Coordinates of C-alpha atoms and ligand atoms in Angstrom, one line a residue:
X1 CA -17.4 30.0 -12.5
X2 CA -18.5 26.7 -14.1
X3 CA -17.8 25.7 -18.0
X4 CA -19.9 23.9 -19.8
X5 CA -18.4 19.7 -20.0
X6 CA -17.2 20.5 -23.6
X7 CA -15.2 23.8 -22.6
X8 CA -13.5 21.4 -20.0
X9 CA -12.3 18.8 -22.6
X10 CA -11.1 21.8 -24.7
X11 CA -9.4 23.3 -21.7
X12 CA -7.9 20.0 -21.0
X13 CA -7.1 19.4 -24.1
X14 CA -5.1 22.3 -24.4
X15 CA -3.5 21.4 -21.4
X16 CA -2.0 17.9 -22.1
X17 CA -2.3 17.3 -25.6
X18 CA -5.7 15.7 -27.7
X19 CA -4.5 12.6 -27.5
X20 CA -3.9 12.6 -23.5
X21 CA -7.5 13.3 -23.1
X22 CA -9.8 9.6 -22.8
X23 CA -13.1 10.5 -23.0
X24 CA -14.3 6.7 -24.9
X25 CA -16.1 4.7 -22.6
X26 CA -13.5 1.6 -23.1
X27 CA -10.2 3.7 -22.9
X28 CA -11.5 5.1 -19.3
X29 CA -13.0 1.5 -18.0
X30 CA -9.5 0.3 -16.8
X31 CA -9.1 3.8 -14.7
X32 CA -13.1 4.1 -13.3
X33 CA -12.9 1.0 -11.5
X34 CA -10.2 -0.2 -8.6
X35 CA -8.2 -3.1 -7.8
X36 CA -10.8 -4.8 -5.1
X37 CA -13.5 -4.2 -8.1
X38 CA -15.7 -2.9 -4.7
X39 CA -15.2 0.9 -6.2
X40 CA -15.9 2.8 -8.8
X41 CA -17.4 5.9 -10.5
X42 CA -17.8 7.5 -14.3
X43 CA -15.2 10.4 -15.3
X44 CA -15.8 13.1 -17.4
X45 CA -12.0 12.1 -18.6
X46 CA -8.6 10.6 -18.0
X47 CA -5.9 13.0 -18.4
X48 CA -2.5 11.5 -18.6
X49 CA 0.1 15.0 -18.4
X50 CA 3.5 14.1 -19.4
X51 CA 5.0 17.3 -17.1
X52 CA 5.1 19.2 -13.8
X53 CA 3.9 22.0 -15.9
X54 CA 0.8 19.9 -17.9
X55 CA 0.0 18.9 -14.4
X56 CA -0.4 22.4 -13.3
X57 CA -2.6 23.3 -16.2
X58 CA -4.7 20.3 -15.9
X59 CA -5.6 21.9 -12.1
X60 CA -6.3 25.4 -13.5
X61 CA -8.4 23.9 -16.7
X62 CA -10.7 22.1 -13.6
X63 CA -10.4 25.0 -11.2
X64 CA -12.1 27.0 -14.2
X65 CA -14.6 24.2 -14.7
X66 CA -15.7 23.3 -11.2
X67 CA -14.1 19.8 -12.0
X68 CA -12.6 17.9 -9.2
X69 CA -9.3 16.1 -9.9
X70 CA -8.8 11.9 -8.9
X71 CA -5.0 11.7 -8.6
X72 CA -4.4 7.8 -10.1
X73 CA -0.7 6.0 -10.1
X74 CA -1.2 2.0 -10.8
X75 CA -4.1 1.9 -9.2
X76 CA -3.7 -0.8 -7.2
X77 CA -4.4 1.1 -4.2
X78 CA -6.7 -0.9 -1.9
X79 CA -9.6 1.5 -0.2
X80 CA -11.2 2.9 -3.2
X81 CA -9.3 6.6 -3.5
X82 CA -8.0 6.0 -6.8
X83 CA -11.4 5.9 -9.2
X84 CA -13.7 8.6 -9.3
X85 CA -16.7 8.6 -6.9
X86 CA -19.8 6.7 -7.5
X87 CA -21.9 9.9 -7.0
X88 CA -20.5 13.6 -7.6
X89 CA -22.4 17.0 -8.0
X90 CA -19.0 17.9 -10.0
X91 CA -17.4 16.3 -13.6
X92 CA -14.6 13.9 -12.3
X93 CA -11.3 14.0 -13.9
X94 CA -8.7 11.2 -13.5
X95 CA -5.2 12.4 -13.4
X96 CA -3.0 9.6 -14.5
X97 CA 0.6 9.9 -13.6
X98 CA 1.6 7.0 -15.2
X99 CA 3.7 9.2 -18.5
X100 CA 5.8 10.9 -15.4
X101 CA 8.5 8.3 -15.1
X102 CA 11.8 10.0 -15.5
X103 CA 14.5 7.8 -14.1
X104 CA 17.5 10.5 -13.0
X105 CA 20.9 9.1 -12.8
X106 CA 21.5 7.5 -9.2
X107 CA 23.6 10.1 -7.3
X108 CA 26.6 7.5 -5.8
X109 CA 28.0 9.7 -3.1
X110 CA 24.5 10.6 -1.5
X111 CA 22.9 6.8 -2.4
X112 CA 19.5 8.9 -3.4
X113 CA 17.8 9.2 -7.0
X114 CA 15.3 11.2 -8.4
X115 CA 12.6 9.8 -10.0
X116 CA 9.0 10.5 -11.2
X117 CA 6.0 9.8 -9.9
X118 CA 4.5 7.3 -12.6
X119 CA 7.7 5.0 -11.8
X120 CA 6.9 2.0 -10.9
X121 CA 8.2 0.4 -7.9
X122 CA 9.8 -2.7 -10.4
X123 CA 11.7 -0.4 -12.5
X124 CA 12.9 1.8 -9.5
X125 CA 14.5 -1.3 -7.7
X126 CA 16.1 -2.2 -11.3
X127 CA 17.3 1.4 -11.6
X128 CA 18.5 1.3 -8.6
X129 CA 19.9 -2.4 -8.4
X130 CA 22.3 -1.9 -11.9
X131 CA 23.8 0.9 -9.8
X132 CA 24.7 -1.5 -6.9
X133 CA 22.1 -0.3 -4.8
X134 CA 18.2 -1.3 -3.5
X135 CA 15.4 0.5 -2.2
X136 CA 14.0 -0.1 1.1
X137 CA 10.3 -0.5 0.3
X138 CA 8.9 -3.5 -1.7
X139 CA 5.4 -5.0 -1.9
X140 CA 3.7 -7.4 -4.1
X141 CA 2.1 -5.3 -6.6
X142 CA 5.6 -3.9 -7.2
X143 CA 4.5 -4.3 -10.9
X144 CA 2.2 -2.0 -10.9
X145 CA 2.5 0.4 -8.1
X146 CA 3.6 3.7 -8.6
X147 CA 6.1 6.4 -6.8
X148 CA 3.8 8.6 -6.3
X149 CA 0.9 6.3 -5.5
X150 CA 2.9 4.8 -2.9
X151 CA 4.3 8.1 -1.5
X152 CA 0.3 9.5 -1.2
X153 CA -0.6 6.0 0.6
X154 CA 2.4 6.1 2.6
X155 CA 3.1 2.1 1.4
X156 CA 4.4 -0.3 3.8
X157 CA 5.0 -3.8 2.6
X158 CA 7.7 -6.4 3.4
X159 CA 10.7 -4.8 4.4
X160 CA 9.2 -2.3 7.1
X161 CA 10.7 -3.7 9.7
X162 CA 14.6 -2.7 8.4
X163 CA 13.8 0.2 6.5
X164 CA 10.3 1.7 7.7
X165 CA 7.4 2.9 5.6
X166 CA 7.3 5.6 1.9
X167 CA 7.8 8.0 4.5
X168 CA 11.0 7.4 5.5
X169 CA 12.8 7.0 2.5
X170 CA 12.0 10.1 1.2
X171 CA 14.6 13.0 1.2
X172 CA 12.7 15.6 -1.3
X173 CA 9.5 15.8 -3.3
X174 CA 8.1 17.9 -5.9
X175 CA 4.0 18.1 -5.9
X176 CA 1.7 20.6 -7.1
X177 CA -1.1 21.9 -5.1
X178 CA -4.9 22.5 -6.4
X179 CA -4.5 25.8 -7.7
X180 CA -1.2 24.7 -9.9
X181 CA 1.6 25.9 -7.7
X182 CA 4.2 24.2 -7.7
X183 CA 6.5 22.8 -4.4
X184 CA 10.0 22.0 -5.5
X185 CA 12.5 21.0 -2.9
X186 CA 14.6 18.1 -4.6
X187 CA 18.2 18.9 -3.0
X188 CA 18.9 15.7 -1.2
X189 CA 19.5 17.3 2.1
X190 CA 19.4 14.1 4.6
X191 CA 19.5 17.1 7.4
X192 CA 17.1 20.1 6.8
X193 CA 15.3 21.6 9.7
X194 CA 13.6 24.5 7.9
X195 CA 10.4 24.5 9.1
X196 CA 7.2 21.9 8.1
X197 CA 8.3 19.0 6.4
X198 CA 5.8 19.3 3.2
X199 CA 7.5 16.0 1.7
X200 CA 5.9 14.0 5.3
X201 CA 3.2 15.6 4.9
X202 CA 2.3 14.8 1.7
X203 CA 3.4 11.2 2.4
X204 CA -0.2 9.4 3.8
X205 CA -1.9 12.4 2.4
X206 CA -3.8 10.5 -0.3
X207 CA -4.1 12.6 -3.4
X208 CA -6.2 15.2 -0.8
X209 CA -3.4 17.9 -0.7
X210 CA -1.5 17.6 -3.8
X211 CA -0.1 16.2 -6.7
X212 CA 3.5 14.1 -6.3
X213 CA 5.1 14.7 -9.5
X214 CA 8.7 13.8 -8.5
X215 CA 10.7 12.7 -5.0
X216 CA 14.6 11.7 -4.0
X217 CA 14.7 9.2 -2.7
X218 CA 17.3 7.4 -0.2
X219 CA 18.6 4.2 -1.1
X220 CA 19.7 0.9 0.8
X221 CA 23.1 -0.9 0.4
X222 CA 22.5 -3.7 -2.3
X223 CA 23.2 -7.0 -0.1
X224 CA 24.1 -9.8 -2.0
X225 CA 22.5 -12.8 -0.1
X226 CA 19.0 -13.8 1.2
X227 CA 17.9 -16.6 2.7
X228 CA 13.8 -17.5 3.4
X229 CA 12.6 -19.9 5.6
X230 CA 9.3 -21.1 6.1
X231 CA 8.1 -22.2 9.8
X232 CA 4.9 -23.6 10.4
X233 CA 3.7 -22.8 14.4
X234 CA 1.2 -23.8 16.5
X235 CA -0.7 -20.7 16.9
X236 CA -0.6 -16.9 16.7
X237 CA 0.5 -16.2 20.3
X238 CA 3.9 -18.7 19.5
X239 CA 4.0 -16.5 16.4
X240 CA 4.1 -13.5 17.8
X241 CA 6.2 -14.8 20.4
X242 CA 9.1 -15.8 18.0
X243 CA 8.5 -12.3 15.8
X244 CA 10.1 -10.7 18.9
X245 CA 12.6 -13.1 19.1
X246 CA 14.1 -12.9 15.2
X247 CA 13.8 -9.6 16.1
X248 CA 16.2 -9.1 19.1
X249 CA 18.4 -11.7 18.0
X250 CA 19.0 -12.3 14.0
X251 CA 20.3 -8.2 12.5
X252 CA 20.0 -9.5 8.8
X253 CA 16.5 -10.0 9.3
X254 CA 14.7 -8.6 6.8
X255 CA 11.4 -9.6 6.9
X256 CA 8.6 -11.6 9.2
X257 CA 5.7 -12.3 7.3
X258 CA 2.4 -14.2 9.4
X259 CA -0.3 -16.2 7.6
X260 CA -2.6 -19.2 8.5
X261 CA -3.5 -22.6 6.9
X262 CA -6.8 -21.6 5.4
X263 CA -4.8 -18.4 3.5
X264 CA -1.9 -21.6 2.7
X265 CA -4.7 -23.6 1.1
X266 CA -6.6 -21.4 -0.7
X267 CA -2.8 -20.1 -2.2
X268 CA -2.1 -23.5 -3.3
X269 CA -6.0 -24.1 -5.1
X270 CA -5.4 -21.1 -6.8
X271 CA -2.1 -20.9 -8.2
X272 CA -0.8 -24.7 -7.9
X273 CA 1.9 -25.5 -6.1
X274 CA 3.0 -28.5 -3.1
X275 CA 2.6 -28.1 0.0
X276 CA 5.9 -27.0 1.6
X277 CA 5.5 -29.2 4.4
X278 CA 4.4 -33.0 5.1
X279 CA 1.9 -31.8 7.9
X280 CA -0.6 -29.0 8.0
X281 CA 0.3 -26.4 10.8
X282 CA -2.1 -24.3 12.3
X283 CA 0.1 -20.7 11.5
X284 CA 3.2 -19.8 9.5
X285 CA 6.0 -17.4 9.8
X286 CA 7.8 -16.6 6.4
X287 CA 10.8 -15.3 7.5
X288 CA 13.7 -13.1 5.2
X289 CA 17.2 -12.6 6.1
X290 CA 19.4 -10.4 4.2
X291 CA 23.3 -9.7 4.3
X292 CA 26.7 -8.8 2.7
X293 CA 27.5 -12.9 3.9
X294 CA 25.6 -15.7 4.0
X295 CA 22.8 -15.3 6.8
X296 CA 21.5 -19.2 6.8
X297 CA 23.4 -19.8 9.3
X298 CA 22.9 -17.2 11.8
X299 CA 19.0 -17.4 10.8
X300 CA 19.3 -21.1 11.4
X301 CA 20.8 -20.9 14.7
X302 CA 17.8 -18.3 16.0
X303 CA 15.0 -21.4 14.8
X304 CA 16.5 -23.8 16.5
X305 CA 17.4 -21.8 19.5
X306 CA 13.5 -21.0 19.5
X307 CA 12.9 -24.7 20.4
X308 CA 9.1 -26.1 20.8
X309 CA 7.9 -22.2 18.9
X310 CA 9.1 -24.1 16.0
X311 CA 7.2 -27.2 14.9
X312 CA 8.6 -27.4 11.2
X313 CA 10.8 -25.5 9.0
X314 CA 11.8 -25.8 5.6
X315 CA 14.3 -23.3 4.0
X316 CA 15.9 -21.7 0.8
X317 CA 18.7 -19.7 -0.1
X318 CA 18.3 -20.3 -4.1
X319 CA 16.3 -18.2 -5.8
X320 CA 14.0 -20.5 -7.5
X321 CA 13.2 -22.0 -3.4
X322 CA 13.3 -17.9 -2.2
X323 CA 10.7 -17.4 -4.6
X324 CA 8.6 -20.4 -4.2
X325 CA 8.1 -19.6 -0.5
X326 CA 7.4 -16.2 -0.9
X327 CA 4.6 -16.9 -3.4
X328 CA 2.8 -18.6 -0.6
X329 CA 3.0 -15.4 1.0
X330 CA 2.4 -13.0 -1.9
X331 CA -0.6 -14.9 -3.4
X332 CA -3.0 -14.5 -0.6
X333 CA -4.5 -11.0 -2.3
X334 CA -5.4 -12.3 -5.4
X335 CA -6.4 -15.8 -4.7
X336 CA -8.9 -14.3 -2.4
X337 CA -9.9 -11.5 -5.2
X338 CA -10.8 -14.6 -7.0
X339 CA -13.3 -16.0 -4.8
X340 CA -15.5 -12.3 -4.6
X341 CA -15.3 -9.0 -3.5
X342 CA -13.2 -9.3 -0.4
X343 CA -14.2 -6.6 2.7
X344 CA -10.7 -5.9 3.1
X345 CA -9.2 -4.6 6.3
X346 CA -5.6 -3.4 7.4
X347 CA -5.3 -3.2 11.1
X348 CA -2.4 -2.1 12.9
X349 CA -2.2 -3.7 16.9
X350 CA 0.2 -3.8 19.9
X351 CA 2.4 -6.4 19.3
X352 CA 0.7 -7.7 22.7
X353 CA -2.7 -7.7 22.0
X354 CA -1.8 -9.6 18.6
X355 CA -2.9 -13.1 19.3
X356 CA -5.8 -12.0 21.7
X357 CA -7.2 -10.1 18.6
X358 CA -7.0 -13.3 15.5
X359 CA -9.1 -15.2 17.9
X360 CA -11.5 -12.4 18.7
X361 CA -11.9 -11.1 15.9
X362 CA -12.9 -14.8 14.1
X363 CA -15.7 -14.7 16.2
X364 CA -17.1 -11.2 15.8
X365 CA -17.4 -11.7 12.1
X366 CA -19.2 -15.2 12.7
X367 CA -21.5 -13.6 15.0
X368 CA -22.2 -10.5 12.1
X369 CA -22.0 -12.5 9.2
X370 CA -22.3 -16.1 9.4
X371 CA -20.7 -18.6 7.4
X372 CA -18.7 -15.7 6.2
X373 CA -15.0 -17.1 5.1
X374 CA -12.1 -14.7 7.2
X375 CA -8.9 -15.4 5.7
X376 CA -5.6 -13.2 7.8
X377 CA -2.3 -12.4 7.0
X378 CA 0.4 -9.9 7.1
X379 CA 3.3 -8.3 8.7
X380 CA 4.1 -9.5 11.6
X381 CA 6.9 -7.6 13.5
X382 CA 4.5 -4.0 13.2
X383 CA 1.4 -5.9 14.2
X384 CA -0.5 -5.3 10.7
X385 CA -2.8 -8.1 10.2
X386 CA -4.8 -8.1 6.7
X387 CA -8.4 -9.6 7.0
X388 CA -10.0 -10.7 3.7
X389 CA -13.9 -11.3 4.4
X390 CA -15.5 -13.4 2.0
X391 CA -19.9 -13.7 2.2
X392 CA -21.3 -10.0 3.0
X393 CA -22.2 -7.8 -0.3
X394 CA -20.0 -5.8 -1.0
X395 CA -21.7 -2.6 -0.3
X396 CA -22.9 -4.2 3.3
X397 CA -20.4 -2.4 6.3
X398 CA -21.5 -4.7 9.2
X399 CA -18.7 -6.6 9.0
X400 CA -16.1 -3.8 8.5
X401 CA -17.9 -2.2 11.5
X402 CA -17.5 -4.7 13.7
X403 CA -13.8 -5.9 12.8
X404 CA -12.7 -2.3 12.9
X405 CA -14.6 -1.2 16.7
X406 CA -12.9 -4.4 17.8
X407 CA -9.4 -3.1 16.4
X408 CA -10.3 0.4 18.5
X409 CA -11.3 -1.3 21.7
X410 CA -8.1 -3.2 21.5
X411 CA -5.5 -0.5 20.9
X412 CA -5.1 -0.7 17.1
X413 CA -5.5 1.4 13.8
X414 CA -7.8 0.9 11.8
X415 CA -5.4 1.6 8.7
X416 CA -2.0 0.6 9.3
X417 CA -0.8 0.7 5.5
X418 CA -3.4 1.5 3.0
X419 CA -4.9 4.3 4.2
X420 CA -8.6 5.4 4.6
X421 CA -9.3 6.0 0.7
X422 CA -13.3 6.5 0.6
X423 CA -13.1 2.8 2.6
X424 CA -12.9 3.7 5.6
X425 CA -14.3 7.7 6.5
X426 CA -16.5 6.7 8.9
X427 CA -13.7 5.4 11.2
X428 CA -11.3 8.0 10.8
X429 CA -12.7 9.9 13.8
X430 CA -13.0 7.1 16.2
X431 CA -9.6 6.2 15.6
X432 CA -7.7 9.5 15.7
X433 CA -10.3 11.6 17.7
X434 CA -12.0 14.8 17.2
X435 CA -8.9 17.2 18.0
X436 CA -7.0 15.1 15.1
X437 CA -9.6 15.2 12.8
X438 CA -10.5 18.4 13.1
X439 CA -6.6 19.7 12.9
X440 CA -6.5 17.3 9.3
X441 CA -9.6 19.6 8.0
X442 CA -7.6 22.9 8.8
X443 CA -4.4 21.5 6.5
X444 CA -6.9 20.2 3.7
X445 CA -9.1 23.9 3.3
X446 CA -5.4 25.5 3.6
X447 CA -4.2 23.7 1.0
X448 CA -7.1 23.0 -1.3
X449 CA -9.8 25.5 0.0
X450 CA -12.1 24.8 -3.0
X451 CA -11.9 20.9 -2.7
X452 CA -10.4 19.9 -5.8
X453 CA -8.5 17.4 -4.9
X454 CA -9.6 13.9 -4.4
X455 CA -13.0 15.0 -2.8
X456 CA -14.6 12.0 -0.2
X457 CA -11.1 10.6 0.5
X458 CA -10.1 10.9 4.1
X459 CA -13.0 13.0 4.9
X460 CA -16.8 11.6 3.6
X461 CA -18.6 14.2 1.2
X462 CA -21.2 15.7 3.2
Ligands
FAD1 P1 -3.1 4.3 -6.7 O1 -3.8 3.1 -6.4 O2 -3.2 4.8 -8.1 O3 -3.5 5.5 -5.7 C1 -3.5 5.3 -4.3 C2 -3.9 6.6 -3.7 O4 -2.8 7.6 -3.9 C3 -5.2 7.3 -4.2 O5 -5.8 8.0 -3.1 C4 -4.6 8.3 -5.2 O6 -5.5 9.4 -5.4 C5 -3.3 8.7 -4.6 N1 -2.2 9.0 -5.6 C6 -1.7 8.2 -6.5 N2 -0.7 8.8 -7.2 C7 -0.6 10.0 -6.6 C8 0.3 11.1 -6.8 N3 1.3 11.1 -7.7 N4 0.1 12.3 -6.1 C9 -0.9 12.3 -5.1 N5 -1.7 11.3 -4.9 C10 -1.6 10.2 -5.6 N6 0.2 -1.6 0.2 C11 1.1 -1.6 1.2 O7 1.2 -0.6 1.9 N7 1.8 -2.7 1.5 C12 1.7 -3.9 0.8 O8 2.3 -4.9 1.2 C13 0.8 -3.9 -0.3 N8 0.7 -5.0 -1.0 C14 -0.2 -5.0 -2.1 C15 -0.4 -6.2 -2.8 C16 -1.3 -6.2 -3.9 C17 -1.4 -7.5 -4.7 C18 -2.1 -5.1 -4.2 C19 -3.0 -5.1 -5.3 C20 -1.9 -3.9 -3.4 C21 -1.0 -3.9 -2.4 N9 -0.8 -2.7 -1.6 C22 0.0 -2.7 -0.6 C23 -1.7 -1.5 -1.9 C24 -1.1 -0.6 -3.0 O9 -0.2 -1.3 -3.8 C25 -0.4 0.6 -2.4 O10 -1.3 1.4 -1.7 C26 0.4 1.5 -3.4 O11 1.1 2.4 -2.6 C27 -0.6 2.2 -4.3 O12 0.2 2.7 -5.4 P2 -0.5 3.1 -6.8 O13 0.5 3.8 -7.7 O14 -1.1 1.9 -7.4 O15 -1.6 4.2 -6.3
MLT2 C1 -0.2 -7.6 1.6 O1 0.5 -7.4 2.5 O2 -0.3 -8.7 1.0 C2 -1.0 -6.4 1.1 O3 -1.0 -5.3 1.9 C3 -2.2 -6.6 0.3 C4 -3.4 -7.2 1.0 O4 -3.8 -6.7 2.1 O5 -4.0 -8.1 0.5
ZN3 ZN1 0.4 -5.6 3.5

């Protein structure tokens, strides 16, 4: 059955409240088009439920209508699943989550809360932090970014390396499937073997299976001092080199991060700044250590231990320097963003085929798109580099082709934190193989047999 657009608005308004429904033009701009600005589509609304239970109707008002539902946290998500589609045979409804953000007390003998979905990740490390504890997970949009959002993308960010991905720090969730059931298991059992683990599997699932309305969450011990240091290197292979070494030698490390000097230029045009050091190095390292004592020296010792891998270094342990540095860092997503639409890529690779891959992969793009600008960063202890592409139109996928078959030839992932959003369908299958994809499509018609949930994400409409 099908209801005419207006008997969806009722139904929906019915659902969540008159005033929850956007249907103005200008109210639903902000939700219609993504972060990257390469993405968007027109929705028949923006529903923002303030309940478990207002989510649920919202799915049965659509499942009457035909409507399909566009999950939407901060929307800062990076590959287009967050806006409705540019084309759909079916009205489009954006389910904001952003009114579910219930902060539970933070449970002191487990070290887990309970939050909403429409938390942001900000106000779930304050929450956290005023009850003397931190969250493993942090990433530069932490503003903005969402619970939930980050739960369905699976977020990775800066501090992967100690505490792993979204995935990892959750202990329960609450979600609620296409045709309004609702999962509840919020217990905080660190050990439960009872069967599939819905809470992983909803984690990297995208808005494609369900709704996240809540999760527990585990919590990190609150360490009282950091210490950043910035080392420019000679190249990536050196930086990939000394990655491994922080890594084997320095326990309080906390966080690798790679970039190169075009990214460090472009940072300081854009948002001001001195350099940090006298003379330009070809590559960087921004390096975190974090501990109950002081880690300067300890980090100090693994620098100079690492000898010519070092050319320069310059570090802080006050916050004002801790944050200066890491802006270099940090700044490289929207100081690209404000020279075009980027073609932005995420790659995962083996830590050895690393250094092999920044110099191939400079001149695949020249030889697609020339005089194209390539700016890479990222995390550099999992191997995610970040490519920002500069030149091609936005809706031209040469370049993304050819950076993404060279990641495959080379042993990577063509999404190692963002996830394939609309972006990047067409790569799924060559990355995880038929037997994969076709074992993905089984969970997705189990779960949603009638598509309503975040249709062309993961798999392209057909
Ligand atoms: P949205 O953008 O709103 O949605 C993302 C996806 O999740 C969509 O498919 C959406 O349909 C789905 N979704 C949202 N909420 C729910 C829900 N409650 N239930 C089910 N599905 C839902 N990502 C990283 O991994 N690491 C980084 O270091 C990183 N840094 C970033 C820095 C900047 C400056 C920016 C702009 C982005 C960065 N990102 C990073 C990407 C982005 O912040 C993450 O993907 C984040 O997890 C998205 O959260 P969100 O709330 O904005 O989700
Ligand atoms: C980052 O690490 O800065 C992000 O994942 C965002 C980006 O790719 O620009
Ligand atoms: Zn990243």
């Amino acid at each position: 059955m099908s209801l005419e657009p207006a008997a969806l608005l009722d139904a929906l308004r019915s659902a969540v409240g008159p005033a929850q429904v956007l249907t103005d033009p200008d109210l639903r701009a902000s939700y219609e088009s993504d972060w990257t600005r390469r993405w968007q589509g027109e929705a028949a609304a923006v529903v923002r439920p303030g309940s478990t239970e207002e989510v649920a109707a919202v799915f049965r008002a659509c499942v009457a209508a035909g409507a399909v539902v566009v999950p939407q946290g901060g929307n800062t998500g990076l590959v287009g699943g967050s806006v409705p589609r540019a084309v759909s045979w079916k009205p489009q409804v954006v389910l904001s989550t952003l009114r579910l953000r219930d902060l539970e007390e933070v449970d002191p003998l487990a070290g887990e809360v309970t939050v909403g979905a429409g938390v942001t990740l900000a106000a779930l490390h304050a929450h956290a932090g005023a009850a003397g504890y931190g969250f493993g997970v942090d990433l530069a949009a932490r503003d903005s970014a969402t619970v939930g959002g980050m739960i369905a993308t699976n977020a990775g960010g800066i501090h992967v390396l100690r505490h792993g991905m979204m995935r990892a720090q959750l202990v329960g969730i609450e979600a609620v499937l296409a045709d309004g059931t609702v999962l509840r298991r919020l217990p905080g059992l660190v050990k439960d073997n009872t069967g599939y683990n819905l809470a992983s599997l909803l984690a990297g699932s995208e808005g494609t299976l369900a709704v996240v309305t809540r999760a527990r969450l585990r919590l990190t011990p609150l360490l009282a001092r950091r210490v950043v240091a910035l080392l420019g290197i000679a190249n990536s292979s050196d930086a990939v080199e000394l990655a491994g070494e922080l890594q084997r030698k320095l326990p309080s490390l906390s966080a690798v991060e790679l970039f190169f000097d075009d990214g460090l230029q472009l940072v300081l045009e854009h948002a001001g700044g001195e350099p940090p050091f006298r003379e330009v190095h070809p590559a960087y390292l921004l390096v975190e250590a974090e501990a109950a004592e002081d880690p300067t020296h300890a980090l100090a010792a693994v620098v100079q231990a690492a000898g010519d891998l070092v050319r320069d270094a310059v570090l802080a342990s006050d916050q004002a320097g801790r944050e200066r540095l890491w802006r270099l860092r940090e700044r490289h997503t929207e100081a690209i963003s404000a020279l075009g639409v980027a073609h932005k890529l995420d790659v995962g690779l083996p830590a050895a085929a690393l250094a092999a891959f920044v110099g191939a992969v400079r001149q695949r793009v020249e030889r697609v798109a020339p005089g194209s600008r390539t700016f890479i960063y990222g995390h550099a202890c999992e191997g995610n580099l970040h490519l920002g592409i500069i030149g091609p139109p936005p809706d031209d996928e040469t370049v993304d082709d050819a950076v993404l078959r060279l990641t495959i030839e080379m042993g990577g992932t063509v999404s190692a934190e963002h996830g394939i959003g609309i972006a990047k369908t067409a790569w799924l299958e060559a990355d995880r193989g038929a037997a994969d994809v076709a074992a993905m499509r089984a969970i997705k018609s189990a779960l949603d047999p009638h598509g309503i949930l975040n249709p062309g994400v993961l798999f392209a409409l057909s």
